[in-house]
Short mmCIF file of C-alpha atoms in Angstrom, two decimals:
data_model
loop_
_atom_site.label_atom_id
_atom_site.label_comp_id
_atom_site.label_asym_id
_atom_site.label_seq_id
_atom_site.Cartn_x
_atom_site.Cartn_y
_atom_site.Cartn_z
CA MET A 1 -4.35 -23.43 -5.48
CA SER A 2 -2.12 -21.71 -2.75
CA ASP A 3 -1.71 -23.55 0.45
CA THR A 4 -3.89 -21.83 3.28
CA SER A 5 -3.26 -24.16 5.99
CA TYR A 6 -1.07 -21.43 7.84
CA LEU A 7 -4.22 -19.66 8.74
CA ASN A 8 -4.84 -22.36 11.27
CA TRP A 9 -1.23 -21.41 12.90
CA PRO A 10 -2.23 -19.89 16.66
CA PHE A 11 -0.79 -16.67 15.20
CA PHE A 12 -4.26 -15.95 13.80
CA ASP A 13 -8.01 -15.38 15.11
CA GLU A 14 -11.07 -16.42 13.03
CA SER A 15 -11.32 -12.84 11.89
CA HIS A 16 -8.14 -13.15 9.95
CA ARG A 17 -9.04 -16.19 8.22
CA THR A 18 -12.24 -14.81 7.27
CA LEU A 19 -10.20 -11.82 6.02
CA ALA A 20 -8.02 -13.69 3.83
CA ARG A 21 -10.61 -15.57 2.38
CA GLU A 22 -12.89 -12.38 1.79
CA VAL A 23 -9.65 -10.42 0.14
CA ASP A 24 -8.75 -13.53 -1.86
CA ALA A 25 -12.41 -13.72 -3.36
CA TRP A 26 -12.34 -10.28 -4.16
CA ALA A 27 -8.95 -10.21 -5.84
CA VAL A 28 -9.99 -13.35 -7.93
CA SER A 29 -13.08 -11.12 -9.50
CA ALA A 30 -11.37 -7.43 -9.22
CA LEU A 31 -7.81 -7.79 -10.54
CA ALA A 32 -8.03 -10.40 -13.29
CA ASP A 33 -8.21 -7.76 -16.19
CA ILE A 34 -6.11 -4.74 -14.47
CA ASP A 35 -4.63 -2.85 -17.33
CA HIS A 36 -0.81 -2.11 -16.17
CA GLY A 37 -0.11 -0.33 -19.37
CA ASP A 38 -0.91 3.11 -17.78
CA THR A 39 0.89 2.85 -14.27
CA ASP A 40 -0.55 6.10 -12.85
CA ALA A 41 -4.05 5.27 -14.09
CA ALA A 42 -4.03 1.68 -12.97
CA CYS A 43 -2.89 2.76 -9.43
CA ARG A 44 -5.60 5.60 -8.96
CA TYR A 45 -8.14 2.67 -10.25
CA LEU A 46 -6.80 0.44 -7.76
CA VAL A 47 -6.88 3.01 -4.77
CA ALA A 48 -10.46 3.70 -5.84
CA ALA A 49 -11.35 -0.28 -6.17
CA LEU A 50 -9.55 -1.09 -2.76
CA GLY A 51 -11.81 1.75 -0.99
CA GLN A 52 -14.85 0.82 -2.68
CA ALA A 53 -14.28 -2.72 -1.26
CA GLY A 54 -13.67 -1.68 2.32
CA VAL A 55 -10.17 -3.20 2.00
CA LEU A 56 -8.40 0.19 2.51
CA THR A 57 -10.53 0.33 6.27
CA ARG A 58 -7.57 -1.89 7.41
CA SER A 59 -4.85 0.60 6.15
CA ALA A 60 -5.34 3.01 8.89
CA VAL A 61 -7.33 3.35 12.18
CA ASP A 62 -10.91 4.47 12.13
CA PRO A 63 -10.58 8.12 13.18
CA ALA A 64 -13.70 7.40 15.60
CA SER A 65 -11.99 4.72 17.16
CA ASP A 66 -8.87 4.19 19.54
CA GLN A 67 -8.23 0.54 18.18
CA PRO A 68 -4.58 0.28 17.20
CA LEU A 69 -3.75 -1.05 13.66
CA ASP A 70 -4.00 -4.73 13.37
CA VAL A 71 -0.63 -5.79 11.73
CA ARG A 72 -1.66 -9.42 11.19
CA ALA A 73 -4.69 -7.95 9.09
CA LEU A 74 -2.03 -5.78 7.40
CA CYS A 75 0.09 -8.61 6.43
CA VAL A 76 -2.59 -11.23 5.43
CA ILE A 77 -4.13 -8.48 3.10
CA ARG A 78 -0.67 -7.70 1.53
CA GLU A 79 0.43 -11.60 1.28
CA THR A 80 -3.16 -12.01 -0.75
CA LEU A 81 -3.13 -9.00 -2.96
CA ALA A 82 0.65 -10.00 -3.92
CA ARG A 83 -0.37 -13.33 -4.75
CA HIS A 84 -2.61 -11.71 -7.46
CA ASP A 85 -1.07 -8.87 -8.37
CA GLY A 86 1.92 -6.56 -7.13
CA LEU A 87 0.59 -3.12 -8.07
CA ALA A 88 -2.61 -4.01 -6.05
CA ASP A 89 -0.43 -4.64 -3.27
CA PHE A 90 1.43 -1.45 -3.93
CA ALA A 91 -1.65 0.54 -4.06
CA PHE A 92 -2.82 -0.92 -0.77
CA ALA A 93 0.54 -0.79 1.01
CA MET A 94 0.98 3.14 0.00
CA GLN A 95 -2.11 3.91 1.63
CA GLY A 96 -1.19 2.48 4.58
CA LEU A 97 2.43 3.68 4.94
CA GLY A 98 1.58 7.27 3.54
CA THR A 99 -1.15 7.61 6.35
CA GLY A 100 0.66 5.51 9.13
CA ALA A 101 2.09 8.59 10.92
CA ILE A 102 -1.47 10.29 10.67
CA SER A 103 -2.71 7.13 12.41
CA LEU A 104 -0.37 6.78 15.06
CA PHE A 105 0.47 10.05 15.96
CA GLY A 106 -2.41 12.50 14.38
CA THR A 107 -4.44 14.65 16.19
CA ASP A 108 -8.23 14.21 16.40
CA ALA A 109 -8.47 16.94 13.44
CA GLN A 110 -5.70 15.71 11.28
CA LYS A 111 -7.22 12.40 11.35
CA ALA A 112 -10.74 13.50 10.86
CA GLU A 113 -9.51 15.63 7.50
CA TRP A 114 -7.56 12.76 6.11
CA LEU A 115 -8.21 9.16 7.18
CA PRO A 116 -11.71 8.97 5.77
CA LEU A 117 -10.71 9.95 2.51
CA THR A 118 -7.59 7.70 2.24
CA ARG A 119 -9.48 4.66 3.88
CA SER A 120 -12.32 5.11 1.36
CA GLY A 121 -9.83 5.44 -1.52
CA GLN A 122 -10.95 9.02 -2.45
CA ALA A 123 -7.63 10.49 -1.80
CA ILE A 124 -3.98 8.97 -2.34
CA SER A 125 -1.43 9.12 0.10
CA GLY A 126 2.51 9.14 -0.11
CA PHE A 127 5.53 8.80 2.29
CA ALA A 128 8.41 11.33 1.63
CA LEU A 129 11.03 10.45 3.77
CA THR A 130 14.34 9.61 1.35
CA GLU A 131 16.41 12.02 -0.18
CA PRO A 132 19.08 12.20 -2.79
CA GLN A 133 21.98 12.16 -0.35
CA SER A 134 20.03 9.87 2.48
CA GLY A 135 18.63 6.78 1.76
CA SER A 136 18.65 4.23 4.69
CA ASP A 137 20.56 7.06 6.46
CA VAL A 138 17.32 9.06 7.83
CA ALA A 139 19.30 11.07 10.28
CA ASN A 140 21.20 12.56 7.39
CA SER A 141 18.24 14.37 6.23
CA THR A 142 18.92 18.00 4.84
CA MET A 143 15.74 19.29 3.77
CA THR A 144 14.45 22.12 5.99
CA ALA A 145 11.38 23.27 7.78
CA THR A 146 11.85 26.70 9.16
CA LEU A 147 9.73 28.43 11.60
CA ASP A 148 8.08 31.49 10.25
CA GLY A 149 5.13 32.71 12.48
CA ASP A 150 2.24 30.33 12.48
CA HIS A 151 3.78 28.75 9.40
CA TYR A 152 6.67 26.29 8.32
CA VAL A 153 8.89 26.95 5.22
CA LEU A 154 9.77 23.94 3.59
CA ASN A 155 12.83 23.71 1.35
CA GLY A 156 14.56 20.86 -0.11
CA GLU A 157 13.96 17.51 -2.27
CA LYS A 158 12.96 13.93 -1.72
CA THR A 159 13.17 11.22 -4.02
CA TRP A 160 12.26 7.68 -4.55
CA ILE A 161 8.89 8.57 -3.44
CA SER A 162 5.95 6.30 -4.05
CA ASN A 163 2.89 7.70 -5.22
CA GLY A 164 4.67 10.61 -6.19
CA GLY A 165 2.98 12.53 -8.81
CA ILE A 166 -0.39 11.10 -8.20
CA ALA A 167 -0.64 11.40 -4.26
CA ASP A 168 -2.97 14.05 -2.92
CA VAL A 169 -1.17 14.29 0.45
CA TYR A 170 2.19 13.25 1.69
CA THR A 171 3.47 12.67 5.04
CA LEU A 172 6.90 14.59 5.10
CA PHE A 173 9.91 14.66 7.26
CA ALA A 174 12.07 17.73 7.30
CA ARG A 175 14.94 19.13 9.74
CA THR A 176 13.39 21.83 12.05
CA GLY A 177 16.67 22.45 13.85
CA ASP A 178 15.94 21.34 17.05
CA ALA A 179 19.18 19.14 17.41
CA PRO A 180 21.39 17.65 15.50
CA GLY A 181 21.25 14.40 13.74
CA ALA A 182 17.84 12.36 13.99
CA LYS A 183 16.79 14.64 16.89
CA GLY A 184 16.25 17.49 14.48
CA LEU A 185 13.78 16.13 12.20
CA SER A 186 9.98 16.72 12.29
CA ALA A 187 7.00 15.35 10.49
CA PHE A 188 4.25 17.30 8.62
CA ILE A 189 1.36 16.43 6.50
CA VAL A 190 1.70 18.12 3.30
CA PRO A 191 -1.28 18.48 0.51
CA ALA A 192 -0.13 17.83 -2.71
CA ASP A 193 -1.51 20.91 -4.30
CA VAL A 194 0.37 23.32 -1.75
CA PRO A 195 2.47 26.22 -3.86
CA GLY A 196 6.06 25.51 -4.22
CA LEU A 197 5.76 21.61 -4.27
CA GLU A 198 7.14 20.29 -7.73
CA VAL A 199 7.31 17.12 -9.42
CA VAL A 200 10.68 17.53 -11.02
CA GLU A 201 11.35 13.83 -12.16
CA ARG A 202 9.33 10.59 -12.63
CA LEU A 203 11.52 7.62 -11.96
CA ALA A 204 11.08 4.52 -14.06
CA THR A 205 12.04 1.03 -12.61
CA ILE A 206 12.16 -2.85 -13.87
CA ALA A 207 8.73 -3.21 -12.20
CA PRO A 208 6.71 -0.24 -13.07
CA HIS A 209 5.31 1.96 -9.87
CA PRO A 210 4.39 5.86 -9.65
CA LEU A 211 7.67 6.84 -8.36
CA ALA A 212 9.29 10.70 -8.35
CA ARG A 213 11.64 12.87 -7.15
CA LEU A 214 9.82 16.33 -5.26
CA ARG A 215 11.24 19.65 -5.00
CA PHE A 216 10.03 22.00 -2.22
CA THR A 217 10.76 25.58 -2.72
CA ASP A 218 9.42 27.83 -0.18
CA CYS A 219 6.41 25.68 0.67
CA ARG A 220 4.46 27.23 3.33
CA ILE A 221 2.42 25.06 5.78
CA PRO A 222 0.62 25.82 8.80
CA VAL A 223 1.93 24.91 12.49
CA SER A 224 -1.01 22.58 12.72
CA ALA A 225 0.22 20.50 9.94
CA ARG A 226 2.84 19.11 11.89
CA LEU A 227 2.75 15.69 13.18
CA GLY A 228 3.59 15.14 16.96
CA GLY A 229 6.07 17.47 18.75
CA SER A 230 8.97 19.52 17.35
CA GLY A 231 12.01 17.18 16.97
CA ASP A 232 9.67 13.87 16.83
CA GLY A 233 10.04 12.91 13.16
CA PHE A 234 12.67 10.24 13.67
CA LYS A 235 10.76 8.47 16.28
CA ILE A 236 7.67 8.81 14.30
CA ALA A 237 9.36 7.56 11.01
CA MET A 238 10.85 4.58 12.90
CA SER A 239 7.64 3.70 14.81
CA VAL A 240 5.72 4.01 11.18
CA LEU A 241 8.66 1.46 9.62
CA ASP A 242 8.06 -0.68 12.64
CA VAL A 243 4.63 -1.63 12.13
CA PHE A 244 4.77 -1.57 8.16
CA ARG A 245 8.39 -3.14 7.68
CA SER A 246 6.57 -6.72 8.52
CA THR A 247 3.88 -6.26 5.73
CA VAL A 248 6.82 -5.71 3.41
CA ALA A 249 7.99 -9.20 4.43
CA ALA A 250 4.27 -10.36 3.62
CA ALA A 251 4.23 -9.03 0.26
CA ALA A 252 7.49 -10.92 -0.52
CA LEU A 253 5.57 -14.01 1.17
CA GLY A 254 2.88 -13.51 -1.45
CA PHE A 255 5.35 -13.38 -4.46
CA ALA A 256 7.15 -16.41 -3.38
CA ARG A 257 3.66 -18.52 -2.95
CA CYS A 258 2.41 -17.71 -6.21
CA ALA A 259 5.81 -18.59 -7.65
CA LEU A 260 5.85 -21.73 -6.02
CA ASP A 261 2.25 -22.45 -7.17
CA GLU A 262 3.32 -21.51 -10.79
CA ALA A 263 6.45 -23.98 -10.32
CA LEU A 264 4.14 -26.76 -9.18
CA ASP A 265 1.73 -26.10 -12.29
CA ARG A 266 4.75 -26.32 -14.60
CA VAL A 267 6.56 -29.27 -13.30
CA THR A 268 3.37 -31.45 -13.20
CA ALA A 269 2.27 -30.49 -16.65
CA ARG A 270 5.68 -30.44 -18.36
CA HIS A 271 7.04 -34.00 -19.32
CA VAL A 272 10.36 -34.67 -20.02
CA GLN A 273 11.18 -38.44 -21.76
CA GLY A 274 7.72 -39.45 -21.08
CA ALA A 275 7.30 -38.59 -17.23
CA PRO A 276 6.42 -35.31 -15.59
CA LEU A 277 9.06 -32.92 -14.97
CA PHE A 278 8.35 -33.30 -11.16
CA GLU A 279 9.82 -36.70 -11.43
CA LEU A 280 13.29 -35.72 -11.59
CA GLN A 281 14.70 -35.80 -8.32
CA MET A 282 16.55 -32.25 -8.83
CA VAL A 283 13.32 -31.14 -9.41
CA GLN A 284 12.06 -32.32 -6.34
CA GLY A 285 14.81 -31.09 -4.47
CA HIS A 286 13.94 -27.43 -5.76
CA ILE A 287 10.25 -27.70 -4.88
CA ALA A 288 11.30 -28.82 -1.29
CA ASP A 289 13.70 -25.72 -0.89
CA MET A 290 11.05 -23.35 -2.16
CA ALA A 291 8.24 -24.80 -0.03
CA LEU A 292 10.75 -24.49 3.18
CA ASP A 293 11.73 -20.86 2.35
CA VAL A 294 7.95 -20.02 2.12
CA ASP A 295 6.91 -21.74 5.19
CA ALA A 296 10.30 -20.46 7.06
CA ALA A 297 9.48 -16.96 5.71
CA ALA A 298 5.61 -17.17 7.11
CA LEU A 299 6.62 -18.02 10.40
CA LEU A 300 8.93 -15.16 11.04
CA VAL A 301 6.43 -12.66 9.40
CA TYR A 302 3.51 -13.60 11.49
CA ARG A 303 5.54 -13.82 14.48
CA ALA A 304 6.45 -10.22 13.97
CA ALA A 305 3.04 -9.40 13.47
CA TRP A 306 1.67 -11.50 16.08
CA THR A 307 4.29 -9.70 18.75
CA LYS A 308 3.05 -6.16 17.83
CA ASP A 309 -0.27 -6.88 18.11
CA THR A 310 -0.14 -8.49 21.49
CA GLY A 311 1.27 -5.36 22.63
CA ALA A 312 5.16 -5.27 22.36
CA PRO A 313 6.01 -1.35 21.91
CA ARG A 314 8.67 -1.96 19.24
CA VAL A 315 9.31 -5.01 17.14
CA THR A 316 12.57 -3.85 15.81
CA ARG A 317 14.36 -7.00 15.80
CA GLU A 318 11.22 -9.38 14.50
CA ALA A 319 10.28 -6.88 11.89
CA ALA A 320 13.84 -6.83 10.71
CA MET A 321 14.30 -10.67 10.74
CA ALA A 322 10.82 -11.06 8.98
CA LYS A 323 11.78 -8.49 6.11
CA LEU A 324 15.21 -9.76 5.73
CA PHE A 325 14.44 -13.32 5.27
CA ALA A 326 11.18 -13.13 3.46
CA THR A 327 12.59 -10.78 0.82
CA ASP A 328 16.09 -12.67 0.12
CA HIS A 329 14.13 -15.62 0.19
CA ALA A 330 11.33 -14.94 -2.16
CA GLN A 331 14.02 -13.71 -4.52
CA MET A 332 15.47 -17.47 -4.32
CA VAL A 333 12.03 -18.72 -4.78
CA ILE A 334 11.22 -16.89 -7.49
CA ASP A 335 14.60 -17.46 -9.47
CA LYS A 336 14.00 -21.41 -8.75
CA ALA A 337 10.51 -20.85 -10.63
CA VAL A 338 11.81 -18.89 -13.57
CA GLN A 339 14.45 -21.74 -13.79
CA LEU A 340 11.93 -24.41 -13.81
CA HIS A 341 10.08 -22.67 -16.38
CA GLY A 342 13.02 -22.85 -18.75
CA GLY A 343 12.62 -20.43 -21.83
CA ASP A 344 9.27 -19.51 -20.83
CA GLY A 345 10.26 -18.18 -17.43
CA VAL A 346 12.24 -14.97 -19.16
CA ARG A 347 9.27 -14.62 -21.71
CA SER A 348 7.99 -11.25 -21.18
CA GLY A 349 4.49 -11.21 -19.52
CA GLU A 350 4.71 -14.62 -17.96
CA THR A 351 3.75 -14.56 -14.29
CA VAL A 352 7.20 -15.37 -12.97
CA GLU A 353 9.10 -13.12 -15.24
CA LYS A 354 6.93 -10.49 -13.66
CA LEU A 355 7.61 -11.91 -10.33
CA TYR A 356 11.16 -11.62 -11.01
CA ARG A 357 10.98 -7.84 -11.59
CA ASP A 358 8.32 -7.15 -8.52
CA ILE A 359 10.77 -8.90 -5.92
CA ARG A 360 13.97 -7.13 -6.45
CA ALA A 361 12.91 -3.60 -5.12
CA LEU A 362 11.47 -5.34 -1.70
CA ARG A 363 15.03 -5.93 -0.88
CA ILE A 364 15.81 -2.17 -1.00
CA TYR A 365 13.05 -0.22 0.12
CA GLU A 366 11.75 0.41 3.80
CA GLY A 367 15.45 -0.56 4.90
CA ALA A 368 17.60 -2.60 2.54
CA SER A 369 18.76 -6.13 3.23
CA ASP A 370 22.14 -5.32 4.50
CA VAL A 371 20.90 -2.32 6.80
CA GLN A 372 18.76 -5.08 8.41
CA ARG A 373 21.44 -7.34 9.18
CA VAL A 374 22.98 -4.32 10.99
CA VAL A 375 19.58 -3.80 12.77
CA ILE A 376 19.68 -7.71 13.87
CA ALA A 377 23.25 -7.78 14.97
CA ARG A 378 22.64 -4.52 16.96
CA GLN A 379 19.80 -6.26 18.53
CA ALA A 380 21.43 -9.41 19.27
CA LEU A 381 24.52 -7.66 21.02
CA SER A 382 22.20 -5.37 23.13
CA ALA A 383 19.99 -8.45 24.28
CA HIS A 384 23.09 -10.45 25.12
CA GLN A 385 24.61 -7.28 27.22
CA ARG A 386 21.46 -7.15 28.93
CA GLY A 387 21.24 -10.89 29.70
#
């Protein structure tokens, strides 16, 4: 049983505690027998199930409401789902990331067209930002959106796109030529069935997820599909990542909590020389380090989420710290859990073995660990200079 005492911290309202209990109860009943053999089918099922359960209503704003996204709720859900099933967390997270720009910057018409579908699980969304030659360097994007009358014409490639190949709609970023670098990007809503959009490669990874390389060849989309103003793409992308980067840290926290639970079960049930493995002081040291890492990560995650929810326009520093620490230290926690399981820790299909594969990508996507270090350092310098 995972420790839930952290929910009594002052970061949370009673609504968050109730949400955590409800999502946990749903996950126990709904995720126990998920077949991961067909990743695409599993993700389609999970999105539909999350929609039917009402969990996806938290992934985007209600089109009829002006209420902002509740980042603490997003983090609570991702942490809980990740603790139960990594693919369920992925399915929830990509619905939020894929429609985050529509929630934050869409017109009333754009919200009304897409958010009811994605919030109910009837449509799957994707976030098409990364390109073959530009990963973390978003400003180096070369995909073009050329204005032609009342349409834009899209040409270029995107890669490592989550839900690539199964998404019904993508939030896409392309260069409209308004200015060089970051100032020349714009954001668009692109239905997956638009002529000229091709899935040219499905990408296999150590923890299976639906990922693809997409090619856009003379794809025509109406000007009304643009999100925000021309040239607002970089601002939109960074604002979305500013919200959802904290939730990546929350997913890592969920993986780490699961690993700690598995390790505690192992070291209390496994006996060495007539005594539980836990009696060894070295093992106690490992457990102490794991528990410390989990709590420290939780403090950083929910500080970032609370700061955003209480009105901060940006949480670049807080979110970067949360993602860096939570993902890097979740890797350490999981590695210790594998070690404490001995040979069983690397047996295919064991929980800690799956966690070992699940966690690695989180240190790369939505801003790799070393990029977060650069962000934190620059934020620290800026604060020092202002002071």
